[in-house]
Amino acid sequence: SFHLRLLTLQAMAPKRSAGASSQGPKAKVARKTAPVDPVDRAVGAVLSAIKRCEVQEEQQRLLVETCPIALRTLASDRHLFAAQVFGWAQQLLAEYGSAVAEKDAKAKSVVGAVDDRRSEAAKVKGAAEATVADCQAKLSAAKEARHQAQEELKARSAEL
């Protein structure tokens, strides 16, 4: 009966997993991030640039799929097709760089023209404000002269 109660209590007790210990939960350890290979980073940058280029979809897909192999292979070890892919990518990126530089130059030119127009508009505004201020001063002087003339007219009318 004692043996039977012990078996019953063991059956009712919470089960422990195979790796559980009486020490409690283990401390969490921060995972170390794997270092990024500089070649992988460079290949990713080249692929990203190729995806931004304006070329036919088939050409872009061909370069994106074949470029990583060509880029990771030393120039002396590349076979003819890999060398050709590398050359295509190099040409495409050079053209893309030129196009970006051209667009940048045009954008700077437009910004310069806008700045020149703003400067001219500021000069015109300043001249207009000066003219308005001059006109207001003349108007104020004319009103004062009119007021004095009316006062003088009243005074002379009163004398007569």
PDB file of N, CA and C in Angstrom, residues 37 39-40 43 67-74 78:
ATOM      1  N   ASP A  37      30.862  39.252 -44.601  1.00  0.00           N
ATOM      2  CA  ASP A  37      31.993  39.175 -45.506  1.00  0.00           C
ATOM      3  C   ASP A  37      32.004  40.424 -46.385  1.00  0.00           C
ATOM      4  N   VAL A  39      33.212  40.885 -49.258  1.00  0.00           N
ATOM      5  CA  VAL A  39      32.911  40.534 -50.647  1.00  0.00           C
ATOM      6  C   VAL A  39      31.394  40.420 -50.822  1.00  0.00           C
ATOM      7  N   ASP A  40      30.720  39.783 -49.860  1.00  0.00           N
ATOM      8  CA  ASP A  40      29.259  39.681 -49.930  1.00  0.00           C
ATOM      9  C   ASP A  40      28.615  41.067 -49.896  1.00  0.00           C
ATOM     10  N   VAL A  43      29.216  42.658 -53.335  1.00  0.00           N
ATOM     11  CA  VAL A  43      28.358  42.020 -54.337  1.00  0.00           C
ATOM     12  C   VAL A  43      26.916  42.514 -54.165  1.00  0.00           C
ATOM     13  N   CYS A  67      25.997  37.772 -62.146  1.00  0.00           N
ATOM     14  CA  CYS A  67      27.034  38.672 -61.617  1.00  0.00           C
ATOM     15  C   CYS A  67      27.704  38.166 -60.330  1.00  0.00           C
ATOM     16  N   PRO A  68      26.969  37.637 -59.375  1.00  0.00           N
ATOM     17  CA  PRO A  68      27.635  37.211 -58.141  1.00  0.00           C
ATOM     18  C   PRO A  68      28.787  36.229 -58.391  1.00  0.00           C
ATOM     19  N   ILE A  69      28.587  35.304 -59.301  1.00  0.00           N
ATOM     20  CA  ILE A  69      29.658  34.333 -59.594  1.00  0.00           C
ATOM     21  C   ILE A  69      30.843  35.048 -60.217  1.00  0.00           C
ATOM     22  N   ALA A  70      30.564  35.929 -61.179  1.00  0.00           N
ATOM     23  CA  ALA A  70      31.646  36.649 -61.849  1.00  0.00           C
ATOM     24  C   ALA A  70      32.395  37.561 -60.879  1.00  0.00           C
ATOM     25  N   LEU A  71      31.660  38.192 -59.968  1.00  0.00           N
ATOM     26  CA  LEU A  71      32.295  39.113 -59.027  1.00  0.00           C
ATOM     27  C   LEU A  71      33.125  38.389 -57.966  1.00  0.00           C
ATOM     28  N   ARG A  72      32.715  37.200 -57.610  1.00  0.00           N
ATOM     29  CA  ARG A  72      33.443  36.461 -56.576  1.00  0.00           C
ATOM     30  C   ARG A  72      34.644  35.694 -57.137  1.00  0.00           C
ATOM     31  N   THR A  73      34.797  35.658 -58.440  1.00  0.00           N
ATOM     32  CA  THR A  73      35.896  34.933 -59.067  1.00  0.00           C
ATOM     33  C   THR A  73      37.006  35.915 -59.415  1.00  0.00           C
ATOM     34  N   LEU A  74      38.234  35.550 -59.096  1.00  0.00           N
ATOM     35  CA  LEU A  74      39.367  36.404 -59.436  1.00  0.00           C
ATOM     36  C   LEU A  74      39.433  36.581 -60.948  1.00  0.00           C
ATOM     37  N   ARG A  78      38.546  33.712 -64.118  1.00  0.00           N
ATOM     38  CA  ARG A  78      37.245  33.787 -64.776  1.00  0.00           C
ATOM     39  C   ARG A  78      37.308  33.127 -66.153  1.00  0.00           C
TER      40      ARG A  78
END
